[in-house]
Amino acid sequence: MTMTIAAPPWQDLFQRLLSELDHRGSADWQADQARLDPAIYHNPQRYQAERDRLFRRLPLCLGHADQLSEPGSVVAFELCGVPVLIARHRDGEVRVFLNVCRHRGARLIAEESTVCHKQSLVCPYHAWTYRLDGTLAGLPRPEAFPDLQRHLLGLRRLPSTVRHGLVWAVLDPAADGADSNRTLDIAGYLGELDRDLEAISIGRHRFYRQHAVRRATNWKLIVDAFLEVYHVTRLHAGTIGPFFADSVSVGDAVGPHQRYLVARDRTAEIRALPPEHWSPQVHGTLVHFVFPNSIIVYHPDYISHLGMFPSAPDETLFVHTMLTPKLPADAKEEAHWTRSFELMDGGVFNGEDLAICEQIQRGLLSGANDGLIVGRLEQNLSRFHGNLDAALR
Ligand code: FES
Ligand SMILES: [Fe+2]
């Protein structure tokens, strides 16, 4: 019996990228110019609708499970106004809870986005104590609570699953769509992208570093910036721009998600290579957008996961997680990846992309633009905003 192994999804993208380099023929060149209403980036009702109908209902990627590599690892974030705690228990399972004590609601872990190691979670207010599987282990002066049903007072668990090494959760403990074990069908949610993430083996990557920062911009301006390559050789001229062709990419809509491949300086080299040697990190830059708020960028020797979590119309928690194919073996590799992280996170993402997003946010109410113009090189934005409108309807 012969087994056919399906070609990885980027081989077809590379074929299309080569013809796009030769002659601009993709369907995007037939698109009409579009306009985005500036109000979608600052209107409070729009923000509330996004929070309630997207961010509290859809599975969101909260990062990579390897960040919590050991039992007892715990990390807390406030995501879209929801205090969240992610913990790995002795049984090896990663669970996601509300970071809220069941006595009178204090936060169990006050510090955000720093992994700590705990035997148990002790509330700072009156010291109710929880195990890392969420169950209530004990409380001081129990005689004061004669009616307490301890088994009902574990931490509130959010529906969550680890798939492809990534932690996915719905930020509503009462959400539909989870089975009785509070797990989620992420393969179904990702559709064809599920195969992409398998093919690129993101699950076998290791957590290297993370930087979480609140920036004064609407979350969608950040997503917009990572969905188009028109700016790359210009805004990033002093950093990564020289490694890319000028605005050449091809992509697919995958349900509400997107995958696209960006031409680099080395893309033409694949003409002399067999397809199995075409690298979606070296000969092009593959990008996945997982609706509504995750971007995954495949750099030449590491991966960036970006999560955009709005806390107000004009404020977003931007979480950049760097994943490497292995942990650094020596000081030289450590120095190399540290330099890469500092260039990409500090120099490119925060220093260039997000700085522009904050400038745009400040100018939205100036009256300069009735609509933000989207051209044929920015059609991924039209797809994203079309899917957003559909999800909010
Ligand atoms: S609020 Fe946590 S122990 Fe009282
Ligand atoms: Fe950029």
Short mmCIF file of C-alpha atoms and ligand atoms in Angstrom, two decimals:
data_model
loop_
_atom_site.label_atom_id
_atom_site.label_comp_id
_atom_site.label_asym_id
_atom_site.label_seq_id
_atom_site.Cartn_x
_atom_site.Cartn_y
_atom_site.Cartn_z
CA MET A 1 0.00 0.00 0.00
CA THR A 2 1.40 3.42 -0.88
CA MET A 3 0.77 6.32 1.40
CA THR A 4 0.51 9.77 -0.10
CA ILE A 5 1.83 12.51 2.10
CA ALA A 6 0.05 15.77 1.34
CA ALA A 7 2.34 18.63 0.33
CA PRO A 8 2.63 21.29 3.02
CA PRO A 9 0.21 24.17 2.41
CA TRP A 10 2.95 26.64 1.55
CA GLN A 11 4.06 24.85 -1.64
CA ASP A 12 1.01 26.12 -3.49
CA LEU A 13 1.53 29.58 -1.96
CA PHE A 14 5.13 29.59 -3.24
CA GLN A 15 3.98 28.70 -6.79
CA ARG A 16 1.57 31.62 -6.68
CA LEU A 17 4.22 33.88 -5.12
CA LEU A 18 6.61 33.18 -8.01
CA SER A 19 4.00 34.11 -10.59
CA GLU A 20 3.12 37.20 -8.54
CA LEU A 21 6.79 38.23 -8.61
CA ASP A 22 6.85 37.78 -12.42
CA HIS A 23 3.61 39.51 -13.10
CA ARG A 24 1.05 40.91 -10.70
CA GLY A 25 -1.88 38.64 -11.44
CA SER A 26 -3.60 37.80 -8.15
CA ALA A 27 -7.30 38.52 -7.70
CA ASP A 28 -6.48 41.41 -5.36
CA TRP A 29 -5.48 43.44 -8.43
CA GLN A 30 -9.16 43.46 -9.48
CA ALA A 31 -10.36 44.76 -6.09
CA ASP A 32 -12.08 48.10 -5.69
CA GLN A 33 -10.49 50.65 -3.41
CA ALA A 34 -12.23 50.48 -0.03
CA ARG A 35 -12.64 52.78 2.94
CA LEU A 36 -12.69 51.96 6.65
CA ASP A 37 -14.81 54.13 8.92
CA PRO A 38 -12.52 55.78 11.55
CA ALA A 39 -15.31 55.35 14.14
CA ILE A 40 -14.73 51.58 14.30
CA TYR A 41 -11.45 52.35 16.08
CA HIS A 42 -12.77 54.71 18.77
CA ASN A 43 -16.53 54.30 19.20
CA PRO A 44 -17.34 52.94 22.73
CA GLN A 45 -20.44 50.99 21.57
CA ARG A 46 -18.42 49.29 18.88
CA TYR A 47 -15.79 48.38 21.48
CA GLN A 48 -18.43 46.88 23.80
CA ALA A 49 -19.92 44.85 20.95
CA GLU A 50 -16.47 43.48 20.07
CA ARG A 51 -15.74 42.65 23.69
CA ASP A 52 -19.08 40.89 24.25
CA ARG A 53 -19.51 39.15 20.89
CA LEU A 54 -15.92 38.34 19.96
CA PHE A 55 -13.53 38.44 22.89
CA ARG A 56 -15.84 36.80 25.44
CA ARG A 57 -17.26 34.23 23.01
CA LEU A 58 -14.57 33.00 20.62
CA PRO A 59 -11.61 30.78 21.54
CA LEU A 60 -8.55 33.00 21.95
CA CYS A 61 -4.94 31.90 21.92
CA LEU A 62 -3.38 32.85 25.27
CA GLY A 63 0.18 31.80 24.43
CA HIS A 64 2.33 28.66 24.37
CA ALA A 65 2.02 25.91 26.99
CA ASP A 66 5.82 25.59 27.12
CA GLN A 67 5.83 28.91 29.01
CA LEU A 68 4.53 26.78 31.91
CA SER A 69 7.00 23.99 31.34
CA GLU A 70 7.04 22.64 34.91
CA PRO A 71 4.27 21.55 37.27
CA GLY A 72 3.60 24.43 39.64
CA SER A 73 4.13 27.11 36.97
CA VAL A 74 1.50 29.85 37.09
CA VAL A 75 1.02 33.04 35.09
CA ALA A 76 -1.69 35.72 35.30
CA PHE A 77 -2.96 38.25 32.76
CA GLU A 78 -5.83 40.68 32.60
CA LEU A 79 -7.33 40.03 29.17
CA CYS A 80 -10.14 42.25 27.88
CA GLY A 81 -11.05 43.14 31.47
CA VAL A 82 -11.06 39.48 32.59
CA PRO A 83 -8.47 38.44 35.23
CA VAL A 84 -7.08 35.12 33.99
CA LEU A 85 -4.70 32.65 35.60
CA ILE A 86 -3.03 29.79 33.71
CA ALA A 87 -1.53 26.96 35.78
CA ARG A 88 0.16 23.62 35.22
CA HIS A 89 -0.83 21.11 37.91
CA ARG A 90 1.16 18.08 39.11
CA ASP A 91 -0.93 15.94 36.76
CA GLY A 92 0.74 17.81 33.85
CA GLU A 93 -2.46 19.45 32.66
CA VAL A 94 -2.59 23.16 31.87
CA ARG A 95 -5.83 24.75 33.10
CA VAL A 96 -7.17 28.26 32.74
CA PHE A 97 -9.08 29.88 35.63
CA LEU A 98 -10.51 33.22 36.57
CA ASN A 99 -7.89 34.86 38.81
CA VAL A 100 -10.59 35.63 41.37
CA CYS A 101 -10.94 34.23 44.89
CA ARG A 102 -14.26 32.51 45.62
CA HIS A 103 -14.49 34.10 49.10
CA ARG A 104 -14.83 37.82 48.38
CA GLY A 105 -13.20 38.15 45.02
CA ALA A 106 -9.60 39.24 45.57
CA ARG A 107 -6.96 38.40 42.95
CA LEU A 108 -4.91 35.33 43.76
CA ILE A 109 -1.93 36.46 41.71
CA ALA A 110 -1.55 40.22 41.57
CA GLU A 111 1.48 40.41 39.31
CA GLU A 112 0.76 40.15 35.59
CA SER A 113 2.59 38.27 32.86
CA THR A 114 5.42 36.90 35.02
CA VAL A 115 5.65 33.15 35.46
CA CYS A 116 5.93 32.14 39.10
CA HIS A 117 6.23 28.74 40.77
CA LYS A 118 3.72 27.73 43.43
CA GLN A 119 2.75 24.69 45.47
CA SER A 120 -0.70 26.21 45.92
CA LEU A 121 -2.51 29.50 45.37
CA VAL A 122 -3.02 31.45 48.57
CA CYS A 123 -5.33 34.46 48.46
CA PRO A 124 -3.54 37.51 49.93
CA TYR A 125 -6.74 38.79 51.61
CA HIS A 126 -7.83 36.02 54.03
CA ALA A 127 -5.61 33.15 52.85
CA TRP A 128 -8.13 30.81 51.31
CA THR A 129 -5.91 28.28 49.55
CA TYR A 130 -6.44 26.51 46.23
CA ARG A 131 -4.63 23.61 44.58
CA LEU A 132 -3.33 24.13 41.03
CA ASP A 133 -6.21 22.05 39.69
CA GLY A 134 -8.45 24.80 41.09
CA THR A 135 -9.96 22.91 44.00
CA LEU A 136 -10.28 24.66 47.36
CA ALA A 137 -7.71 23.09 49.67
CA GLY A 138 -8.44 24.96 52.88
CA LEU A 139 -9.22 28.19 54.70
CA PRO A 140 -8.34 29.75 58.05
CA ARG A 141 -10.94 29.58 60.85
CA PRO A 142 -13.29 27.19 59.02
CA GLU A 143 -15.65 27.17 62.03
CA ALA A 144 -16.81 30.61 60.85
CA PHE A 145 -18.30 29.02 57.69
CA PRO A 146 -20.49 26.16 58.94
CA ASP A 147 -22.46 25.91 55.67
CA LEU A 148 -19.60 26.12 53.22
CA GLN A 149 -19.84 23.68 50.30
CA ARG A 150 -16.13 23.45 49.63
CA HIS A 151 -16.45 21.21 46.58
CA LEU A 152 -18.45 23.98 44.83
CA LEU A 153 -15.93 26.68 45.65
CA GLY A 154 -13.00 25.77 43.46
CA LEU A 155 -11.68 28.48 41.16
CA ARG A 156 -13.97 29.19 38.22
CA ARG A 157 -12.50 27.35 35.27
CA LEU A 158 -12.63 28.70 31.73
CA PRO A 159 -13.23 26.34 28.80
CA SER A 160 -9.73 25.67 27.51
CA THR A 161 -7.56 23.28 25.51
CA VAL A 162 -3.92 22.94 24.53
CA ARG A 163 -3.54 22.26 20.79
CA HIS A 164 -0.34 22.61 18.74
CA GLY A 165 1.33 23.56 22.02
CA LEU A 166 -0.85 26.67 22.20
CA VAL A 167 -3.23 27.42 25.06
CA TRP A 168 -6.75 28.30 23.88
CA ALA A 169 -9.58 29.53 26.10
CA VAL A 170 -12.94 31.26 26.03
CA LEU A 171 -13.01 34.19 28.47
CA ASP A 172 -16.44 33.34 29.85
CA PRO A 173 -16.89 30.53 32.39
CA ALA A 174 -20.48 30.03 31.22
CA ALA A 175 -19.64 29.94 27.49
CA ASP A 176 -21.29 27.46 25.15
CA GLY A 177 -19.18 25.29 22.92
CA ALA A 178 -17.25 23.46 25.61
CA ASP A 179 -17.94 19.83 26.45
CA SER A 180 -18.40 18.61 30.03
CA ASN A 181 -14.61 18.54 30.52
CA ARG A 182 -14.53 22.22 29.58
CA THR A 183 -12.45 21.43 26.48
CA LEU A 184 -12.85 23.20 23.15
CA ASP A 185 -12.88 21.97 19.54
CA ILE A 186 -9.93 24.03 18.34
CA ALA A 187 -9.27 21.83 15.29
CA GLY A 188 -12.80 22.62 14.13
CA TYR A 189 -12.36 26.31 14.88
CA LEU A 190 -9.07 26.51 12.95
CA GLY A 191 -10.35 24.58 9.93
CA GLU A 192 -7.56 24.18 7.36
CA LEU A 193 -5.14 26.18 9.52
CA ASP A 194 -5.07 23.20 11.87
CA ARG A 195 -3.06 21.33 9.24
CA ASP A 196 -0.74 24.30 8.72
CA LEU A 197 0.15 24.49 12.41
CA GLU A 198 0.79 20.74 12.44
CA ALA A 199 2.96 20.94 9.30
CA ILE A 200 5.12 23.69 10.76
CA SER A 201 5.30 21.88 14.14
CA ILE A 202 4.72 24.93 16.30
CA GLY A 203 3.81 22.47 19.08
CA ARG A 204 7.40 21.24 19.26
CA HIS A 205 8.82 24.75 19.63
CA ARG A 206 10.07 26.01 22.98
CA PHE A 207 9.06 29.16 24.82
CA TYR A 208 11.98 31.58 24.70
CA ARG A 209 10.75 34.99 25.83
CA GLN A 210 7.64 37.14 26.16
CA HIS A 211 6.93 40.86 26.41
CA ALA A 212 3.47 42.12 27.33
CA VAL A 213 2.81 45.85 27.12
CA ARG A 214 -0.26 48.12 27.08
CA ARG A 215 -0.24 50.51 24.14
CA ALA A 216 -2.54 53.48 23.47
CA THR A 217 -4.14 52.17 20.31
CA ASN A 218 -7.21 50.28 19.20
CA TRP A 219 -6.47 46.56 18.82
CA LYS A 220 -7.60 46.51 15.18
CA LEU A 221 -4.99 49.05 14.11
CA ILE A 222 -2.35 46.54 15.27
CA VAL A 223 -4.03 43.67 13.42
CA ASP A 224 -4.24 45.89 10.31
CA ALA A 225 -0.50 46.58 10.53
CA PHE A 226 0.30 42.86 10.55
CA LEU A 227 -2.07 42.02 7.69
CA GLU A 228 -0.42 44.16 5.02
CA VAL A 229 3.12 44.26 3.61
CA TYR A 230 2.78 47.55 1.71
CA HIS A 231 4.62 49.29 4.59
CA VAL A 232 7.40 46.76 5.16
CA THR A 233 10.18 48.14 2.91
CA ARG A 234 9.22 51.70 3.88
CA LEU A 235 8.39 51.91 7.61
CA HIS A 236 10.95 49.17 8.35
CA ALA A 237 13.62 50.51 5.94
CA GLY A 238 16.18 50.77 8.76
CA THR A 239 15.47 47.35 10.29
CA ILE A 240 13.95 44.34 8.46
CA GLY A 241 12.82 46.10 5.25
CA PRO A 242 15.93 45.21 3.19
CA PHE A 243 15.16 41.47 3.58
CA PHE A 244 11.83 41.78 1.74
CA ALA A 245 10.62 42.36 -1.81
CA ASP A 246 8.51 45.50 -2.23
CA SER A 247 4.92 44.54 -1.36
CA VAL A 248 4.62 41.06 -2.86
CA SER A 249 2.45 38.51 -1.07
CA VAL A 250 -0.21 35.92 -1.80
CA GLY A 251 -2.72 34.46 0.61
CA ASP A 252 -5.93 32.63 1.35
CA ALA A 253 -8.96 33.27 3.46
CA VAL A 254 -9.51 30.21 5.67
CA GLY A 255 -12.96 30.78 7.13
CA PRO A 256 -12.50 34.00 9.15
CA HIS A 257 -8.75 33.28 9.45
CA GLN A 258 -6.02 34.02 6.92
CA ARG A 259 -2.70 32.61 5.78
CA TYR A 260 -0.33 34.54 3.59
CA LEU A 261 3.21 34.25 2.30
CA VAL A 262 5.43 37.30 1.82
CA ALA A 263 8.22 37.45 -0.78
CA ARG A 264 11.70 37.96 0.66
CA ASP A 265 15.01 38.82 -0.98
CA ARG A 266 15.67 35.06 -1.28
CA THR A 267 12.34 33.95 -2.78
CA ALA A 268 13.70 33.59 -6.35
CA GLU A 269 16.24 31.00 -5.10
CA ILE A 270 13.49 28.37 -4.93
CA ARG A 271 13.40 28.19 -8.73
CA ALA A 272 16.57 26.10 -8.45
CA LEU A 273 15.36 23.95 -5.52
CA PRO A 274 12.99 20.97 -5.26
CA PRO A 275 9.68 21.94 -3.56
CA GLU A 276 10.43 19.98 -0.41
CA HIS A 277 13.30 22.41 0.24
CA TRP A 278 11.17 25.54 -0.06
CA SER A 279 11.23 27.07 3.42
CA PRO A 280 8.29 29.23 4.53
CA GLN A 281 10.70 30.98 6.91
CA VAL A 282 13.80 31.48 4.75
CA HIS A 283 12.55 31.77 1.16
CA GLY A 284 9.45 33.66 2.19
CA THR A 285 7.77 34.72 5.43
CA LEU A 286 4.62 32.80 6.23
CA VAL A 287 2.03 34.55 8.41
CA HIS A 288 -1.08 33.09 10.02
CA PHE A 289 -3.91 35.25 11.29
CA VAL A 290 -6.26 33.43 13.65
CA PHE A 291 -9.50 35.35 14.01
CA PRO A 292 -10.04 37.58 15.85
CA ASN A 293 -6.74 38.59 17.50
CA SER A 294 -3.75 36.29 16.92
CA ILE A 295 -0.91 36.73 14.43
CA ILE A 296 1.83 34.14 13.98
CA VAL A 297 4.92 35.20 12.02
CA TYR A 298 7.49 32.61 10.91
CA HIS A 299 10.90 34.32 10.91
CA PRO A 300 14.00 32.56 9.49
CA ASP A 301 14.92 30.80 12.75
CA TYR A 302 12.15 31.51 15.25
CA ILE A 303 8.43 32.22 15.52
CA SER A 304 6.59 35.25 16.92
CA HIS A 305 3.09 34.86 18.32
CA LEU A 306 1.27 38.16 18.80
CA GLY A 307 -1.92 38.49 20.85
CA MET A 308 -3.93 41.73 20.84
CA PHE A 309 -6.26 42.08 23.86
CA PRO A 310 -8.23 45.33 24.05
CA SER A 311 -8.92 46.88 27.45
CA ALA A 312 -10.56 50.06 26.07
CA PRO A 313 -11.30 51.46 22.60
CA ASP A 314 -7.91 53.15 22.66
CA GLU A 315 -5.88 50.71 24.77
CA THR A 316 -4.57 47.24 23.92
CA LEU A 317 -2.46 44.70 25.75
CA PHE A 318 0.08 43.55 23.13
CA VAL A 319 1.65 40.21 24.03
CA HIS A 320 4.60 39.08 21.93
CA THR A 321 5.84 35.55 22.56
CA MET A 322 9.02 34.29 20.91
CA LEU A 323 9.27 30.56 20.23
CA THR A 324 12.47 28.84 19.15
CA PRO A 325 12.96 25.36 17.62
CA LYS A 326 15.01 24.38 20.69
CA LEU A 327 16.31 26.00 23.85
CA PRO A 328 19.65 27.80 23.38
CA ALA A 329 22.48 25.30 23.77
CA ASP A 330 25.18 27.77 24.77
CA ALA A 331 25.93 31.43 25.46
CA LYS A 332 26.41 32.15 21.74
CA GLU A 333 22.93 30.88 20.83
CA GLU A 334 21.48 32.69 23.82
CA ALA A 335 23.10 35.96 22.69
CA HIS A 336 21.86 35.41 19.12
CA TRP A 337 18.23 34.88 20.15
CA THR A 338 18.35 37.70 22.68
CA ARG A 339 19.54 40.06 19.92
CA SER A 340 16.79 38.76 17.62
CA PHE A 341 14.15 39.34 20.29
CA GLU A 342 15.37 42.85 21.07
CA LEU A 343 15.50 43.82 17.39
CA MET A 344 12.07 42.40 16.57
CA ASP A 345 10.16 43.24 19.76
CA GLY A 346 11.75 46.54 20.71
CA GLY A 347 12.97 47.82 17.34
CA VAL A 348 10.40 46.61 14.82
CA PHE A 349 7.11 45.80 16.58
CA ASN A 350 7.05 48.27 19.46
CA GLY A 351 9.40 50.87 18.00
CA GLU A 352 7.94 51.04 14.49
CA ASP A 353 4.56 49.29 14.00
CA LEU A 354 2.94 50.12 17.34
CA ALA A 355 4.34 53.64 17.40
CA ILE A 356 2.51 54.29 14.11
CA CYS A 357 -0.69 52.69 15.46
CA GLU A 358 -0.62 55.08 18.45
CA GLN A 359 -0.12 58.04 16.11
CA ILE A 360 -3.08 56.95 13.98
CA GLN A 361 -5.24 56.56 17.10
CA ARG A 362 -4.45 60.10 18.22
CA GLY A 363 -5.34 61.50 14.79
CA LEU A 364 -8.61 59.62 14.28
CA LEU A 365 -10.75 62.36 15.82
CA SER A 366 -8.97 65.17 13.93
CA GLY A 367 -11.44 65.11 11.05
CA ALA A 368 -8.69 64.66 8.46
CA ASN A 369 -10.11 61.40 7.11
CA ASP A 370 -13.76 60.47 6.58
CA GLY A 371 -12.46 57.05 5.67
CA LEU A 372 -9.11 55.28 5.86
CA ILE A 373 -8.21 54.23 2.31
CA VAL A 374 -7.42 50.59 1.53
CA GLY A 375 -5.69 49.85 -1.78
CA ARG A 376 -5.03 46.68 -3.73
CA LEU A 377 -1.91 45.85 -1.71
CA GLU A 378 -3.94 45.92 1.52
CA GLN A 379 -6.77 43.55 0.64
CA ASN A 380 -6.20 41.36 3.72
CA LEU A 381 -7.64 44.31 5.67
CA SER A 382 -10.84 44.22 3.65
CA ARG A 383 -11.16 40.49 4.35
CA PHE A 384 -10.53 40.99 8.09
CA HIS A 385 -12.99 43.86 8.48
CA GLY A 386 -15.62 42.04 6.39
CA ASN A 387 -15.36 39.03 8.70
CA LEU A 388 -15.52 41.29 11.76
CA ASP A 389 -18.69 42.95 10.51
CA ALA A 390 -20.22 39.53 9.86
CA ALA A 391 -19.28 38.26 13.33
CA LEU A 392 -20.75 41.36 14.99
CA ARG A 393 -24.05 41.19 13.08
S1 FES B 1 -11.08 37.27 49.29
FE1 FES B 1 -9.74 35.63 49.11
S2 FES B 1 -9.62 34.81 51.06
FE2 FES B 1 -11.01 36.41 51.27
FE FE B 2 5.29 46.11 10.22
#
